[in-house]
Coordinates of C-alpha atoms and ligand atoms in Angstrom, one line a residue:
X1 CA 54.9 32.9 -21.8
X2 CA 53.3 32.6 -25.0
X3 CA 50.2 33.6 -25.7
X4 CA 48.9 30.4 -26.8
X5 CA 50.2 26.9 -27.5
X6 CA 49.8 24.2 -30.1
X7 CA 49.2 20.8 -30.0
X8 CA 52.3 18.8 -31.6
X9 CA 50.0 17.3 -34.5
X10 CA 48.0 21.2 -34.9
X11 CA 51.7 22.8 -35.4
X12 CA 52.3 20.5 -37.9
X13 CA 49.2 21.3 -39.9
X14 CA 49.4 24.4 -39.6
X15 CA 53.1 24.6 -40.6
X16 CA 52.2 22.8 -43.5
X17 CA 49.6 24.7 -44.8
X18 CA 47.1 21.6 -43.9
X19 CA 43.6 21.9 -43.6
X20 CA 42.8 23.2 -39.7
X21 CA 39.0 22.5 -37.8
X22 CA 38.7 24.0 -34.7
X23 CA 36.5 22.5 -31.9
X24 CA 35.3 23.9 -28.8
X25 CA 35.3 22.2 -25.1
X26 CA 32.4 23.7 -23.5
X27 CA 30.3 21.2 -25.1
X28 CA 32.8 18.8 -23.2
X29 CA 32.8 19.9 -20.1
X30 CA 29.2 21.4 -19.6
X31 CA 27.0 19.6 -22.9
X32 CA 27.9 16.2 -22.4
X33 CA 28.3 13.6 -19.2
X34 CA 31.1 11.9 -18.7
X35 CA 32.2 9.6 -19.8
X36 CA 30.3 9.9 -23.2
X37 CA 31.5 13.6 -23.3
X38 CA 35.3 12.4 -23.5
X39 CA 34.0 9.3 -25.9
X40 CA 32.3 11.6 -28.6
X41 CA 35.7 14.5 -28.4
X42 CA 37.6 11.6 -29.7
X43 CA 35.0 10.7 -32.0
X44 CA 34.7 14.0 -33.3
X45 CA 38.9 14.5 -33.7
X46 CA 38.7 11.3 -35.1
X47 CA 36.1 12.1 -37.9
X48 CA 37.9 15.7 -39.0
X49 CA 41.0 13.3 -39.6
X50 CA 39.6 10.6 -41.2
X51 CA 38.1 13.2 -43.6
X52 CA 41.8 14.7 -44.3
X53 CA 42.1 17.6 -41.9
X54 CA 43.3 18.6 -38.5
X55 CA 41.3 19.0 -35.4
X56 CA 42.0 21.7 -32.8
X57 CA 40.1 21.1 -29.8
X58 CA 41.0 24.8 -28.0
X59 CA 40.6 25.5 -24.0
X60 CA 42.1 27.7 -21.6
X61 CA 44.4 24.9 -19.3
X62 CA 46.4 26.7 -15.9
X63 CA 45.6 30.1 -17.8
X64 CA 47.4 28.6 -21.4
X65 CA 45.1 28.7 -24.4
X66 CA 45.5 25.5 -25.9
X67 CA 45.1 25.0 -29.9
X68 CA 44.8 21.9 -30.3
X69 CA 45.4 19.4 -27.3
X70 CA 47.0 15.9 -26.9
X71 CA 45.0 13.2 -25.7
X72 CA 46.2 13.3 -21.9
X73 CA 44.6 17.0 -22.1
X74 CA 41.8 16.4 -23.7
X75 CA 40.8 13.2 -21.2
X76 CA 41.6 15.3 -17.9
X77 CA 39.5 17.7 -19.6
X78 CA 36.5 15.8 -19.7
X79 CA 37.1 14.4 -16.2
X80 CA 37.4 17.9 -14.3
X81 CA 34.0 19.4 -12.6
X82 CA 34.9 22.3 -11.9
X83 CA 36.1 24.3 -15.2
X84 CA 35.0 27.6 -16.1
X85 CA 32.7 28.1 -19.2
X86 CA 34.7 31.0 -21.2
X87 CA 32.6 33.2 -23.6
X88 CA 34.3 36.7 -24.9
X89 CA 33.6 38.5 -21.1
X90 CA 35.8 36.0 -19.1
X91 CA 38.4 34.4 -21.1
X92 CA 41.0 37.3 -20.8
X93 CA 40.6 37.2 -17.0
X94 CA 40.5 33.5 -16.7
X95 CA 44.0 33.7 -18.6
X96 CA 45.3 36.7 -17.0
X97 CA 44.8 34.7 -13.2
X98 CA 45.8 31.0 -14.3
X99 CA 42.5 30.0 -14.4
X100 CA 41.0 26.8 -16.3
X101 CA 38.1 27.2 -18.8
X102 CA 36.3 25.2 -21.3
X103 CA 35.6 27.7 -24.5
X104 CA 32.2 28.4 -25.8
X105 CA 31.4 29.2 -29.2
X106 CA 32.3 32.2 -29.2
X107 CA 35.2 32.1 -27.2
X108 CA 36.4 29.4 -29.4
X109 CA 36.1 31.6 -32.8
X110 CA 38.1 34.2 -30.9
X111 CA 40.9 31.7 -30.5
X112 CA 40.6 30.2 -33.7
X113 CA 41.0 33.3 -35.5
X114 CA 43.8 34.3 -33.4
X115 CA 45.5 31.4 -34.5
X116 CA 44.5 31.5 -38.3
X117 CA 42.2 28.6 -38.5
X118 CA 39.2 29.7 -40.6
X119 CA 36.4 26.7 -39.6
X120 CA 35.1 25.7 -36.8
X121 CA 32.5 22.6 -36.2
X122 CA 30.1 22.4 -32.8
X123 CA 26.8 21.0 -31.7
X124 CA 25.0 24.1 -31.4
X125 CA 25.4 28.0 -31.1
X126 CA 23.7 29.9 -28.1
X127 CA 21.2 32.3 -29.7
X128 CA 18.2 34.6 -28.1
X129 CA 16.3 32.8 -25.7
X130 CA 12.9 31.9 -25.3
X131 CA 11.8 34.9 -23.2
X132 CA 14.4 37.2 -23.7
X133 CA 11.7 40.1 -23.8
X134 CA 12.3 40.4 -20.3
X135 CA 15.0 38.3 -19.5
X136 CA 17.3 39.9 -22.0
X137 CA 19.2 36.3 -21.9
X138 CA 20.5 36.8 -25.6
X139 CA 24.2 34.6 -26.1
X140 CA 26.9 36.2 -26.9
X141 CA 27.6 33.5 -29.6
X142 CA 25.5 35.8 -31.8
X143 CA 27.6 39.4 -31.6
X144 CA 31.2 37.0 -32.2
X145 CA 29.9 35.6 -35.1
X146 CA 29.4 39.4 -36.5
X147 CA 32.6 40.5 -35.1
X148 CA 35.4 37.4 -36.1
X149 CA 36.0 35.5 -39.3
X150 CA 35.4 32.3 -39.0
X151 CA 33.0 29.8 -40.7
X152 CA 30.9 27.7 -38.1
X153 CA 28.9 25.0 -38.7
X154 CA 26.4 23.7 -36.3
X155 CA 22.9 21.5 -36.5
X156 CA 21.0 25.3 -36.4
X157 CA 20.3 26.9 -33.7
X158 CA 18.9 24.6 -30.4
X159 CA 15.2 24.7 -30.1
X160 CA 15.3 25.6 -26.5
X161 CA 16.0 29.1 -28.1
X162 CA 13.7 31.2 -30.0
X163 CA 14.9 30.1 -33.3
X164 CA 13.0 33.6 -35.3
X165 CA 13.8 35.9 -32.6
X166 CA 17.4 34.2 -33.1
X167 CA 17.2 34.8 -36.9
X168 CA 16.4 38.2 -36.2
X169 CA 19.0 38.9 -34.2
X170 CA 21.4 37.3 -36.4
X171 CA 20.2 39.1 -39.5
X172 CA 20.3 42.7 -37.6
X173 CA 24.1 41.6 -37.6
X174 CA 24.8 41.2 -40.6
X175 CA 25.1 37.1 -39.9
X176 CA 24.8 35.1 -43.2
X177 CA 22.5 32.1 -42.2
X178 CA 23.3 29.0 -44.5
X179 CA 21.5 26.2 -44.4
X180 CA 23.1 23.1 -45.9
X181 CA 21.8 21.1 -48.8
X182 CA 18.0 22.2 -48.0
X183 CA 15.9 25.3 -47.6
X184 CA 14.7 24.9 -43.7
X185 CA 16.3 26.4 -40.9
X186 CA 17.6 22.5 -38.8
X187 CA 16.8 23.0 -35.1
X188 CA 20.0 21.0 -33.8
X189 CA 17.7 17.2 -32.7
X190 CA 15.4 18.2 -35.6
X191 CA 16.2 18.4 -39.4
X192 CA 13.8 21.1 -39.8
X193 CA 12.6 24.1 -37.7
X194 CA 10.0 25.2 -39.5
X195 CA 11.3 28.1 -40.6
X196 CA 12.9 28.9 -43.6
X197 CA 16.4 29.6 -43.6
X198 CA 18.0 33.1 -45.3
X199 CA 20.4 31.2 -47.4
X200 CA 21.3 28.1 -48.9
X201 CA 24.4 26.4 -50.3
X202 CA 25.0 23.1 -51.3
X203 CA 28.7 22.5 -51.2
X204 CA 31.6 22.6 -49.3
X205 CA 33.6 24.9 -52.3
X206 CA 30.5 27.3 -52.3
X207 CA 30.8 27.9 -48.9
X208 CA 34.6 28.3 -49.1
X209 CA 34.1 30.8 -51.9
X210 CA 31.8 32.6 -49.4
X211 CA 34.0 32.9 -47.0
X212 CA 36.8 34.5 -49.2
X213 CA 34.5 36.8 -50.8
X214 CA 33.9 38.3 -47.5
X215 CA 37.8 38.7 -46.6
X216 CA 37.7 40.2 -50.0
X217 CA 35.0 42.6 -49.1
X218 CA 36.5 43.6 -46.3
X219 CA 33.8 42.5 -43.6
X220 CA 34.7 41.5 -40.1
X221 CA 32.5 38.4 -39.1
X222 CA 31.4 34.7 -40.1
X223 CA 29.4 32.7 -41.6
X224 CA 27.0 30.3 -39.9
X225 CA 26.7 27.1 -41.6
X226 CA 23.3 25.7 -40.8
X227 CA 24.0 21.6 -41.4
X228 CA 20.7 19.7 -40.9
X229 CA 20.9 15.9 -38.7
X230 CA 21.4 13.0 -40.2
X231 CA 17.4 11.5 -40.9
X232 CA 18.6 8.3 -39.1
X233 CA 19.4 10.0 -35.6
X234 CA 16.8 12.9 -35.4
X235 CA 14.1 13.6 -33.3
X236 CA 10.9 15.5 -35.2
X237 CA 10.7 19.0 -33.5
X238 CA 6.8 17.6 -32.2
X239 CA 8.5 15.3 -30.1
X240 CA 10.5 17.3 -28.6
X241 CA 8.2 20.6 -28.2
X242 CA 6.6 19.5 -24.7
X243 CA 10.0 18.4 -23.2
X244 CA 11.8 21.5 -24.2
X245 CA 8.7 23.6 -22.7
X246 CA 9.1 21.2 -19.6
X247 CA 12.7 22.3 -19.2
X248 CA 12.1 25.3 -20.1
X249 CA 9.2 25.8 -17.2
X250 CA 12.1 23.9 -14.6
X251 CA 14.8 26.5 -15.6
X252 CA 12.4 29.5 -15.0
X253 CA 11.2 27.8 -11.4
X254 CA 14.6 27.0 -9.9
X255 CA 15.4 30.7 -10.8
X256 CA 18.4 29.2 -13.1
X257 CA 19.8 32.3 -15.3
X258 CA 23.2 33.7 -17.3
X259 CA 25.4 31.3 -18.0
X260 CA 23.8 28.1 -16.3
X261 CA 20.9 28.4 -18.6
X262 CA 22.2 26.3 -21.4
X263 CA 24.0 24.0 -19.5
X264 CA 20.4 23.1 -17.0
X265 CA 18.5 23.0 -20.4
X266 CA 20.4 20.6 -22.2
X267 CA 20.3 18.4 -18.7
X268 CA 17.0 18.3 -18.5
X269 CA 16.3 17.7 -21.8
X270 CA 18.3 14.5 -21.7
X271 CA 17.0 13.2 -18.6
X272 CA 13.2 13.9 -20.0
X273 CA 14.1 11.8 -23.1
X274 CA 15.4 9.3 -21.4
X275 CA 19.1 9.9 -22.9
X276 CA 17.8 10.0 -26.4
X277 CA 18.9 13.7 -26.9
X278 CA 22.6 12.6 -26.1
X279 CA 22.5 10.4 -29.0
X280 CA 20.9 12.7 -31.5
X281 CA 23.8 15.4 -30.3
X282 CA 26.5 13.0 -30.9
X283 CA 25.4 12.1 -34.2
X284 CA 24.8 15.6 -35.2
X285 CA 28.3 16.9 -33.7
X286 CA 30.0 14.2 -35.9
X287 CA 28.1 15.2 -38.8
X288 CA 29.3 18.9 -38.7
X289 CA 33.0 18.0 -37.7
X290 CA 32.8 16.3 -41.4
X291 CA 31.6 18.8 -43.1
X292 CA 33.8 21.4 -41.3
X293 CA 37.0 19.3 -42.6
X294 CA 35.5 19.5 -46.2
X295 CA 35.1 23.5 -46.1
X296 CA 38.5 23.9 -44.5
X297 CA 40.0 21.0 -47.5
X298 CA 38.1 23.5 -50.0
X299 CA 39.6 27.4 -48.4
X300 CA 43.1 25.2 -48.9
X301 CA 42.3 24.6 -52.3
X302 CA 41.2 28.1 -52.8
X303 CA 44.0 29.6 -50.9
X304 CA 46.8 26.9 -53.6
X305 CA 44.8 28.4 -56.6
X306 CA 45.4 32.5 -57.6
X307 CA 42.2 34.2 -56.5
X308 CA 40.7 35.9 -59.3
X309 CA 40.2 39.9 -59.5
Ligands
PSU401 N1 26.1 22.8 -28.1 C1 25.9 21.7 -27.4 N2 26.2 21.8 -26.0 C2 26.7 22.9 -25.5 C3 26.9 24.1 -26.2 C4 26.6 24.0 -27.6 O1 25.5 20.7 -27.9 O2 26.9 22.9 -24.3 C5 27.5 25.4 -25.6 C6 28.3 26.1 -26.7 O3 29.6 26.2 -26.1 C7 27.7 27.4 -26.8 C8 27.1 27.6 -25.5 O4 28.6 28.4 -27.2 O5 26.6 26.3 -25.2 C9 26.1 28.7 -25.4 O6 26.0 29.2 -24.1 P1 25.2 30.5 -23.8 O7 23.8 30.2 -24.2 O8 25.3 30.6 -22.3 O9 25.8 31.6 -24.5
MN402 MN1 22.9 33.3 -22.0

């Protein structure tokens, strides 16, 4: 058996040199409810095309890692309950035993690489978490994006994290942190965390050259492209500071920890806003699969032209 399978349309692209975006499913199966979770996956493919590049949605299906799924996939997908959530520590063992996982962040960048695709657009990346002093609950999201090339974009890091403890951690790793078209650090439902981010670029073809440069270089890792809400479909950060410390409270008093953390959070944070946070994370998800396509459309362009020495 092959190590991992393509979608019919992602072989194509990829035979053809075309512009690849990789997508996670995590965010499918344990960020979203059905059916809005299966709704926004097309939406998201749907927006990488219409912006003139391929989608690969990647997950582990009957232990095959899928790059790239059909439709009929990506539907049963979003309608199975009990699916694994597959970081670096339990993909390999979820593949070696047939098993059937939805890929996190980093899990996904593992796959993506593996399969030369060199963007990848999400929600959210898991970071350090509020607490981690003693909890140690620090995602492994963080160490992947030191370790494998790809360029991800996401809205920031989610404010149920500890964004500055998160920017530390990131910056120990030698993680550039790039905020797109502003100075602040976005907090995923909030344009603007309050903190200033490391770095700032305001193109997709400065963000491309980036990414060479550090092939060039030599260094293992990626980049994490920090792309702000759209104004429209945000929620300030004040809003949302007594809800997330609400969930955050629940998570700690029902003993929730490891993996399920995230998951519980991003429940309860939707049920507190009354659905409101749903929206915001589809609108932001959208925004980065378009931007991902444009970064990918410029490393094609970079990769037709002769790089100079
Ligand atoms: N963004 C979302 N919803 C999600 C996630 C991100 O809007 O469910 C997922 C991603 O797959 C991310 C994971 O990699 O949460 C982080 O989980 P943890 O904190 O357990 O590492
Ligand atoms: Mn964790």
């Amino acid at each position: 058996m092959m190590l991992y399978t393509h979608s019919p349309e992602v072989a194509a692209a990829l035979d053809a040199g075309r512009a690849v975006v990789a997508l996670e499913s995590t965010i499918i199966t344990h960020g979203m409810p059905w059916p809005r979770n299966l709704e926004t996956a097309r939406q998201v493919e749907q927006a990488v095309r219409e912006a003139g590049a391929v989608p690969a949605t990647i997950a582990v299906l009957e232990g095959q890692l899928h790059i790239g799924l059909t439709d009929t996939e990506l539907e049963w997908l979003a309608r199975a309950t009990h699916v694994a959530k597959l970081s670096r520590a339990d993909m390999a063992v979820c593949m070696a035993e047939g098993g059937t996982g939805a890929t996190t962040v980093a899990a996904t960048m593992i796959a993506a690489e593996l399969a030369g695709i060199e963007v990848f657009a999400t929600g959210g990346i898991g970071g350090v978490h509020k607490g981690a002093e003693t909890s140690f609950d620090i995602s492994a999201d963080l160490q992947e994006l030191a370790a494998t090339r790809v360029s991800v974009v996401a809205a920031g890091a989610k404010a149920i994290l500890d964004l500055p403890k998160t920017l530390e951690v990131l910056e120990t790793l030698g993680v550039p942190v790039i905020a797109y078209g502003q100075d602040a650090l976005p907090a995923f439902w909030s344009r603007d965390s309050g903190l200033k981010a490391p770095l700032r670029m305001d193109s997709p073809e400065q963000i491309a050259r980036a990414h060479r440069m550090r092939a060039r270089l030599d260094l293992p890792g990626g980049q994490l492209i920090a792309n702000p809400i759209p104004q429209a479909a945000e929620i300030p950060l004040a809003e949302l500071a007594p809800i997330i410390a609400q969930a955050t409270a629940d998570a700690e008093a029902l003993g929730i920890t490891g993996k399920a953390v995230t998951p519980f959070l991003l429940q309860r944070i939707f049920d507190l806003t009354g659905g409101a946070s749903l929206e915001a994370n589809v609108a932001l998800v959208l925004n980065n699969a378009r931007l991902g396509a444009s970064i990918a459309l410029a490393l094609t362009a970079l990769k037709a032209a002769p790089v100079p020495s």
